[in-house]
JSON list of C-alpha atoms in Angstrom, two decimals:
[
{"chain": "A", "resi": 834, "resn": "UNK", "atom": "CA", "xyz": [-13.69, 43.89, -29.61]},
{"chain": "A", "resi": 835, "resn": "UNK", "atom": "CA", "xyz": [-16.89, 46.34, -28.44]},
{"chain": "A", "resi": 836, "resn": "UNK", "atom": "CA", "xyz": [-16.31, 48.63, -26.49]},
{"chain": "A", "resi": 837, "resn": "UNK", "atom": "CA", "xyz": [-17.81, 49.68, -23.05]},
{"chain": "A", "resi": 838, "resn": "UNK", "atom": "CA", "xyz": [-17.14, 52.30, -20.75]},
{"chain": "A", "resi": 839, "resn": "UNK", "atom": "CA", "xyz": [-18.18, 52.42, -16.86]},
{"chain": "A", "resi": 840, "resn": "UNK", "atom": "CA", "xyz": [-18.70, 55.66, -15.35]},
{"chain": "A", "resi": 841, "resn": "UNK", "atom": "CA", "xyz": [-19.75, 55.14, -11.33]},
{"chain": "A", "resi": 842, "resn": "UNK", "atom": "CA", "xyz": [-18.23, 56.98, -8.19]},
{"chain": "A", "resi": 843, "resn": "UNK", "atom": "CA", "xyz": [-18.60, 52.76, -6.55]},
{"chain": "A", "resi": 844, "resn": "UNK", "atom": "CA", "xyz": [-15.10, 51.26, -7.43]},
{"chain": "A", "resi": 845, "resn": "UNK", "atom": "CA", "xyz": [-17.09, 48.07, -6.23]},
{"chain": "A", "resi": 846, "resn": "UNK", "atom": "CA", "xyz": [-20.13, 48.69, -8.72]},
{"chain": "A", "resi": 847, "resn": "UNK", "atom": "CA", "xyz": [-17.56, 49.24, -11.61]},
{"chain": "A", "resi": 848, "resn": "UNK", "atom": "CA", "xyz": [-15.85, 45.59, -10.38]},
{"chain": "A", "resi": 849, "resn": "UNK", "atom": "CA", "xyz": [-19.00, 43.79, -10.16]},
{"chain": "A", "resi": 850, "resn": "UNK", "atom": "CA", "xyz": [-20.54, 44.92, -13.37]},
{"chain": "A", "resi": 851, "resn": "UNK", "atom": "CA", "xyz": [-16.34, 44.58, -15.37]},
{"chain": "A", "resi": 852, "resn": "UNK", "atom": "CA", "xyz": [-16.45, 40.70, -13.47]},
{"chain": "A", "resi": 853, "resn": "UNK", "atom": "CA", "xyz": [-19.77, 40.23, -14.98]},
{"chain": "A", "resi": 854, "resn": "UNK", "atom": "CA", "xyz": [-18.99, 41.05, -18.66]},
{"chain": "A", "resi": 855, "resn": "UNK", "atom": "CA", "xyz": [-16.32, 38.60, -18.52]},
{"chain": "A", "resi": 856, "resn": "UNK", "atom": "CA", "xyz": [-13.73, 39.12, -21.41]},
{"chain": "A", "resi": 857, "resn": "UNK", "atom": "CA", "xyz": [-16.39, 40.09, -23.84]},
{"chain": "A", "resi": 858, "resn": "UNK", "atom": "CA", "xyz": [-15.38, 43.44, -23.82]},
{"chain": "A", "resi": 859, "resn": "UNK", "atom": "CA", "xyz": [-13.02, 45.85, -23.84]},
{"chain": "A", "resi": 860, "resn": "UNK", "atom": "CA", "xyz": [-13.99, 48.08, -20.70]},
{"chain": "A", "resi": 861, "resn": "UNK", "atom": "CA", "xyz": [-12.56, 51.61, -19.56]},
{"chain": "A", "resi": 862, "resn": "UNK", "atom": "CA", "xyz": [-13.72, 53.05, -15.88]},
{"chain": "A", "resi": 863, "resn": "UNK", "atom": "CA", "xyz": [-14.00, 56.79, -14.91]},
{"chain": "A", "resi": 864, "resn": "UNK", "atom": "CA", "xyz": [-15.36, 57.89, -11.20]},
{"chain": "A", "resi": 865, "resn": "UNK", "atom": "CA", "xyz": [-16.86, 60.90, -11.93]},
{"chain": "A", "resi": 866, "resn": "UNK", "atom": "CA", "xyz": [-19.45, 62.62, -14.56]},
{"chain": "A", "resi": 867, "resn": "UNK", "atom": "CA", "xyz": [-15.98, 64.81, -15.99]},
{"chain": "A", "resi": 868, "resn": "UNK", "atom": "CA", "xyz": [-13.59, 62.19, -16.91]},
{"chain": "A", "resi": 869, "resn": "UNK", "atom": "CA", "xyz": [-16.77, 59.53, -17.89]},
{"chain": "A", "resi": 870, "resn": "UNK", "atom": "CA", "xyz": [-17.28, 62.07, -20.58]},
{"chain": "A", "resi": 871, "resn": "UNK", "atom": "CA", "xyz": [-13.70, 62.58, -21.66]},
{"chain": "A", "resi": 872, "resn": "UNK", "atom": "CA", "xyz": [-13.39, 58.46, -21.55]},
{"chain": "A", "resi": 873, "resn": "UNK", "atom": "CA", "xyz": [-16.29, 58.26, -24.02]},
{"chain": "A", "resi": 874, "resn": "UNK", "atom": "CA", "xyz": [-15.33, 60.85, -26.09]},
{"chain": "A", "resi": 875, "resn": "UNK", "atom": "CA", "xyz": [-11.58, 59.75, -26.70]},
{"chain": "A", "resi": 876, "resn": "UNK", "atom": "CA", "xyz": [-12.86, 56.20, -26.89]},
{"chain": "A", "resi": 877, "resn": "UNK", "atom": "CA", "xyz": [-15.57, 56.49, -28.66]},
{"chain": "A", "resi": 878, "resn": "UNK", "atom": "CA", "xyz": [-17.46, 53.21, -26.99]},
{"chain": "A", "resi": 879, "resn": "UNK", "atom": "CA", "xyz": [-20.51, 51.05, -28.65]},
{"chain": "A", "resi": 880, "resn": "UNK", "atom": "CA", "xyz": [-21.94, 51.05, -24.64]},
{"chain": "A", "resi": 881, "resn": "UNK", "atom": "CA", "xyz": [-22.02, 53.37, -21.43]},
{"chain": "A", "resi": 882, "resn": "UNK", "atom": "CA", "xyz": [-23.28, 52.18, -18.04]},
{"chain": "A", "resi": 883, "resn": "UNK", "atom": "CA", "xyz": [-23.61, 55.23, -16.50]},
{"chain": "A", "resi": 884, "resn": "UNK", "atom": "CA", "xyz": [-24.73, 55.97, -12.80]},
{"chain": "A", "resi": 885, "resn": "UNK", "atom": "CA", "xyz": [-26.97, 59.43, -12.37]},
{"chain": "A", "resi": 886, "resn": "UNK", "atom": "CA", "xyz": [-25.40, 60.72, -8.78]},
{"chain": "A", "resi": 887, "resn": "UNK", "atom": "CA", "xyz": [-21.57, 61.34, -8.79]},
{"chain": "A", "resi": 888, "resn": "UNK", "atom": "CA", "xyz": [-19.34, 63.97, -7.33]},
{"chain": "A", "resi": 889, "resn": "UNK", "atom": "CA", "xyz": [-18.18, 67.09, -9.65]},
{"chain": "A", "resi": 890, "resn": "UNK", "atom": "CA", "xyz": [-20.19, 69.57, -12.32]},
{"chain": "A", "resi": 891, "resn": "UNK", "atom": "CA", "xyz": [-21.07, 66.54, -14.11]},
{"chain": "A", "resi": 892, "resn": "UNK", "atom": "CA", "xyz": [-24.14, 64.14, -12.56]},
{"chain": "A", "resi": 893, "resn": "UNK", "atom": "CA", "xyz": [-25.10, 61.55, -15.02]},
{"chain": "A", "resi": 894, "resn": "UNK", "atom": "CA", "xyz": [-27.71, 63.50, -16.20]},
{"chain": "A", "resi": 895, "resn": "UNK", "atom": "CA", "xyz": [-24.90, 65.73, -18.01]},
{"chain": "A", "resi": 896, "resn": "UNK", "atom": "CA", "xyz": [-23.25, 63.57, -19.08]},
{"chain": "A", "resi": 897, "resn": "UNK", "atom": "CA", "xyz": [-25.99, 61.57, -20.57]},
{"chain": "A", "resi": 898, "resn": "UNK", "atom": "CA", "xyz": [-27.39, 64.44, -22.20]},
{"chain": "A", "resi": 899, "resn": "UNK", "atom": "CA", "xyz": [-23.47, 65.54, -23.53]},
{"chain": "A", "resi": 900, "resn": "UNK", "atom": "CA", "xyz": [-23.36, 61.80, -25.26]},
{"chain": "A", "resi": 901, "resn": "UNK", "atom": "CA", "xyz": [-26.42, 62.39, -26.97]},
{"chain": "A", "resi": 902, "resn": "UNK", "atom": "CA", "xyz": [-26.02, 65.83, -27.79]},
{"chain": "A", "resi": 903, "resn": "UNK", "atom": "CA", "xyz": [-22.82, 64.93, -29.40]},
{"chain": "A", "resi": 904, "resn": "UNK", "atom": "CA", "xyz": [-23.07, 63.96, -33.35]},
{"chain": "A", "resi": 905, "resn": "UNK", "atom": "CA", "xyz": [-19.75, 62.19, -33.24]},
{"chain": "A", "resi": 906, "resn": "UNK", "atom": "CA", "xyz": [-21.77, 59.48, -30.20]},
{"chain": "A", "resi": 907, "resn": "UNK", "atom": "CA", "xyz": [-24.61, 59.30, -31.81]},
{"chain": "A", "resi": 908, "resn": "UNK", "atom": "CA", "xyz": [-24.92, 55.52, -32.09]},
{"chain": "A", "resi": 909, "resn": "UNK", "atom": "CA", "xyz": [-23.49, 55.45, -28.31]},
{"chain": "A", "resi": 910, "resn": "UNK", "atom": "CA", "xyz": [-26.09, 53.04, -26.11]},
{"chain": "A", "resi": 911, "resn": "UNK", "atom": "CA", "xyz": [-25.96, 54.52, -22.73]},
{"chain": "A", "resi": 912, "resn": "UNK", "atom": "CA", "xyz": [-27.44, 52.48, -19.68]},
{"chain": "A", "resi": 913, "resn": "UNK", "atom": "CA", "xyz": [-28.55, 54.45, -16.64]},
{"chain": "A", "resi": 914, "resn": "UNK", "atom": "CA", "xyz": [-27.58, 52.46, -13.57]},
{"chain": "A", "resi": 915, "resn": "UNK", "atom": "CA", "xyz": [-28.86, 54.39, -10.32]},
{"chain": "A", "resi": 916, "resn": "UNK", "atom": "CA", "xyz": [-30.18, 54.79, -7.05]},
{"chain": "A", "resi": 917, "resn": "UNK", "atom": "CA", "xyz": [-32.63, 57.65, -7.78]},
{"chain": "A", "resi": 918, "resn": "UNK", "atom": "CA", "xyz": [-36.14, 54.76, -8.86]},
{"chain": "A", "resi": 919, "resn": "UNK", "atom": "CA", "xyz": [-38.86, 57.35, -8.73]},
{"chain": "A", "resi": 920, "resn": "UNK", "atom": "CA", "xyz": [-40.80, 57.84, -11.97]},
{"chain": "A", "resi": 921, "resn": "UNK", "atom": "CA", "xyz": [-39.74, 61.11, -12.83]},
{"chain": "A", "resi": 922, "resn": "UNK", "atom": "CA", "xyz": [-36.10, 60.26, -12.67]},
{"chain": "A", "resi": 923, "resn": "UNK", "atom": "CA", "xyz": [-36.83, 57.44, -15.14]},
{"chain": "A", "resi": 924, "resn": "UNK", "atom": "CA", "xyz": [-39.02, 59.29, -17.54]},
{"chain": "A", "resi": 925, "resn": "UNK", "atom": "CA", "xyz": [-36.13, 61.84, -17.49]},
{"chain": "A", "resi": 926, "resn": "UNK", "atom": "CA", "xyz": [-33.58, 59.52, -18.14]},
{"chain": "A", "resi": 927, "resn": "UNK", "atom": "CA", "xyz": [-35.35, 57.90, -21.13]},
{"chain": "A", "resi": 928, "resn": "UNK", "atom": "CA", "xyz": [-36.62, 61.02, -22.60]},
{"chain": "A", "resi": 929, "resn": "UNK", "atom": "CA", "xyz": [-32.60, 62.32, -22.60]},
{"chain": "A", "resi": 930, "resn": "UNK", "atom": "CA", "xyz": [-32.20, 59.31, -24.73]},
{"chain": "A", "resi": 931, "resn": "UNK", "atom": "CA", "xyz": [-31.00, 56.20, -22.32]},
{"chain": "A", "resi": 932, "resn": "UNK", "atom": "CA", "xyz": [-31.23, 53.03, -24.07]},
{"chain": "A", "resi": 933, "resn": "UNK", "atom": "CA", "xyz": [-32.23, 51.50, -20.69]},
{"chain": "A", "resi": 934, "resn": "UNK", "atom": "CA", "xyz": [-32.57, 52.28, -16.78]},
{"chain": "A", "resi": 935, "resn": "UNK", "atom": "CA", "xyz": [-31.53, 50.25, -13.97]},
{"chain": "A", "resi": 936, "resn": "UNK", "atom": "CA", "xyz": [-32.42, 50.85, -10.28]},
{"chain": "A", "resi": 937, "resn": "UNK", "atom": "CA", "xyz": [-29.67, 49.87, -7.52]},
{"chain": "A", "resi": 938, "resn": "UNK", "atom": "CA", "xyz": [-29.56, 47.01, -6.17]},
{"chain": "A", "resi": 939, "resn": "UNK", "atom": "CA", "xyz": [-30.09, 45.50, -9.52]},
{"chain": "A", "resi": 940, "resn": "UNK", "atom": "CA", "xyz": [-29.07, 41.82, -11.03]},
{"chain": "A", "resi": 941, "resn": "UNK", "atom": "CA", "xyz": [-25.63, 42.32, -12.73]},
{"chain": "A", "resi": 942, "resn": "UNK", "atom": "CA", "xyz": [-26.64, 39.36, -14.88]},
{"chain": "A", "resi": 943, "resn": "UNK", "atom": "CA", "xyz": [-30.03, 41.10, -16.13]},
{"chain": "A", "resi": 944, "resn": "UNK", "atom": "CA", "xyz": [-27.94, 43.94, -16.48]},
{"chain": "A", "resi": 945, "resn": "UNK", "atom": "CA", "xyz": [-25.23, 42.17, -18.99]},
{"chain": "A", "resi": 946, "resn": "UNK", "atom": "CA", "xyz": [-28.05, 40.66, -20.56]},
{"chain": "A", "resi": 947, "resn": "UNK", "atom": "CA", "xyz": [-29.36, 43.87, -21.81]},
{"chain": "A", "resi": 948, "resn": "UNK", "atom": "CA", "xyz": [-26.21, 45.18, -22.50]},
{"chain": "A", "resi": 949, "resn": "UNK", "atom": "CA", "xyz": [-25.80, 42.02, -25.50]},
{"chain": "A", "resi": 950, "resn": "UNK", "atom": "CA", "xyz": [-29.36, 42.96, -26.35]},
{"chain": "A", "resi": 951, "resn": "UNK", "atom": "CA", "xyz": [-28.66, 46.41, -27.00]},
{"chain": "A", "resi": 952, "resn": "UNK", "atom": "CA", "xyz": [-25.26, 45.65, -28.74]},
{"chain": "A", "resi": 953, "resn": "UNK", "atom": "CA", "xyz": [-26.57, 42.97, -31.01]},
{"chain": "A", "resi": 954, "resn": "UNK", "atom": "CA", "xyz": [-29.68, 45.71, -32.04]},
{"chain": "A", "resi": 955, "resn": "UNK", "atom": "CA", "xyz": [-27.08, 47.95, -32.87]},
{"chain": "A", "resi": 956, "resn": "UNK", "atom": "CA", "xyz": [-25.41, 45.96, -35.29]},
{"chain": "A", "resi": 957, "resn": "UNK", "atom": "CA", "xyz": [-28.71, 45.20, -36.82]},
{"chain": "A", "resi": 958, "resn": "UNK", "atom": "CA", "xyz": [-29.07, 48.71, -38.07]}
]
């Protein structure tokens, strides 16, 4: 079973977004940047949704750049789910190496939709 892991500071983001990938998935939660990045590296997961603006050392944009800094994560897909929409924030996101960017409010279902997108490109390669 794939993998995901959910790292938001919204217990209520992390339960919309776990009720939307149904039983697809094995998913692990963290609340904060720190043990989001501890969760993905002892689990190694195919897929991080990971929001930009928690509490702690570690804002998404850490962590994000940890993941992908990281040879053992590599292949991780990371998702950006966040609050902060303004260009820059996106064009920093992607050029860390997010697979994909989501602004809050966004459509759990277009969210889980990418999510299969990404998984099922991964497996292609």
């Amino acid at each position: 079973m794939r993998k995901i892991v959910l790292v938001d500071d919204h217990a209520d983001i992390r339960r919309l977004i776990r009720i939307t990938l149904g039983k697809a998935f094995e998913v692990f939660e963290a609340e904060d940047g720190a043990s989001g990045l501890d969760l993905v590296r002892r689990q190694r997961p195919d897929l991080v949704v990971l929001d930009v603006m928690m509490p702690g050392d570690l804002d998404g944009i850490k962590v994000l750049d940890a993941i992908k800094a990281d040879p053992a994560l590599l292949h991780t897909r990371v998702i950006m789910v966040t609050a902060r929409g303004q260009q820059q924030d996106y064009q920093l996101g992607m050029s860390l190496g997010a697979d994909a960017y989501f602004i809050k409010p966004f459509s759990p279902l277009e969210l889980v939709t990418r999510i299969h997108e990404l998984l099922a490109g991964a497996e292609c390669q």
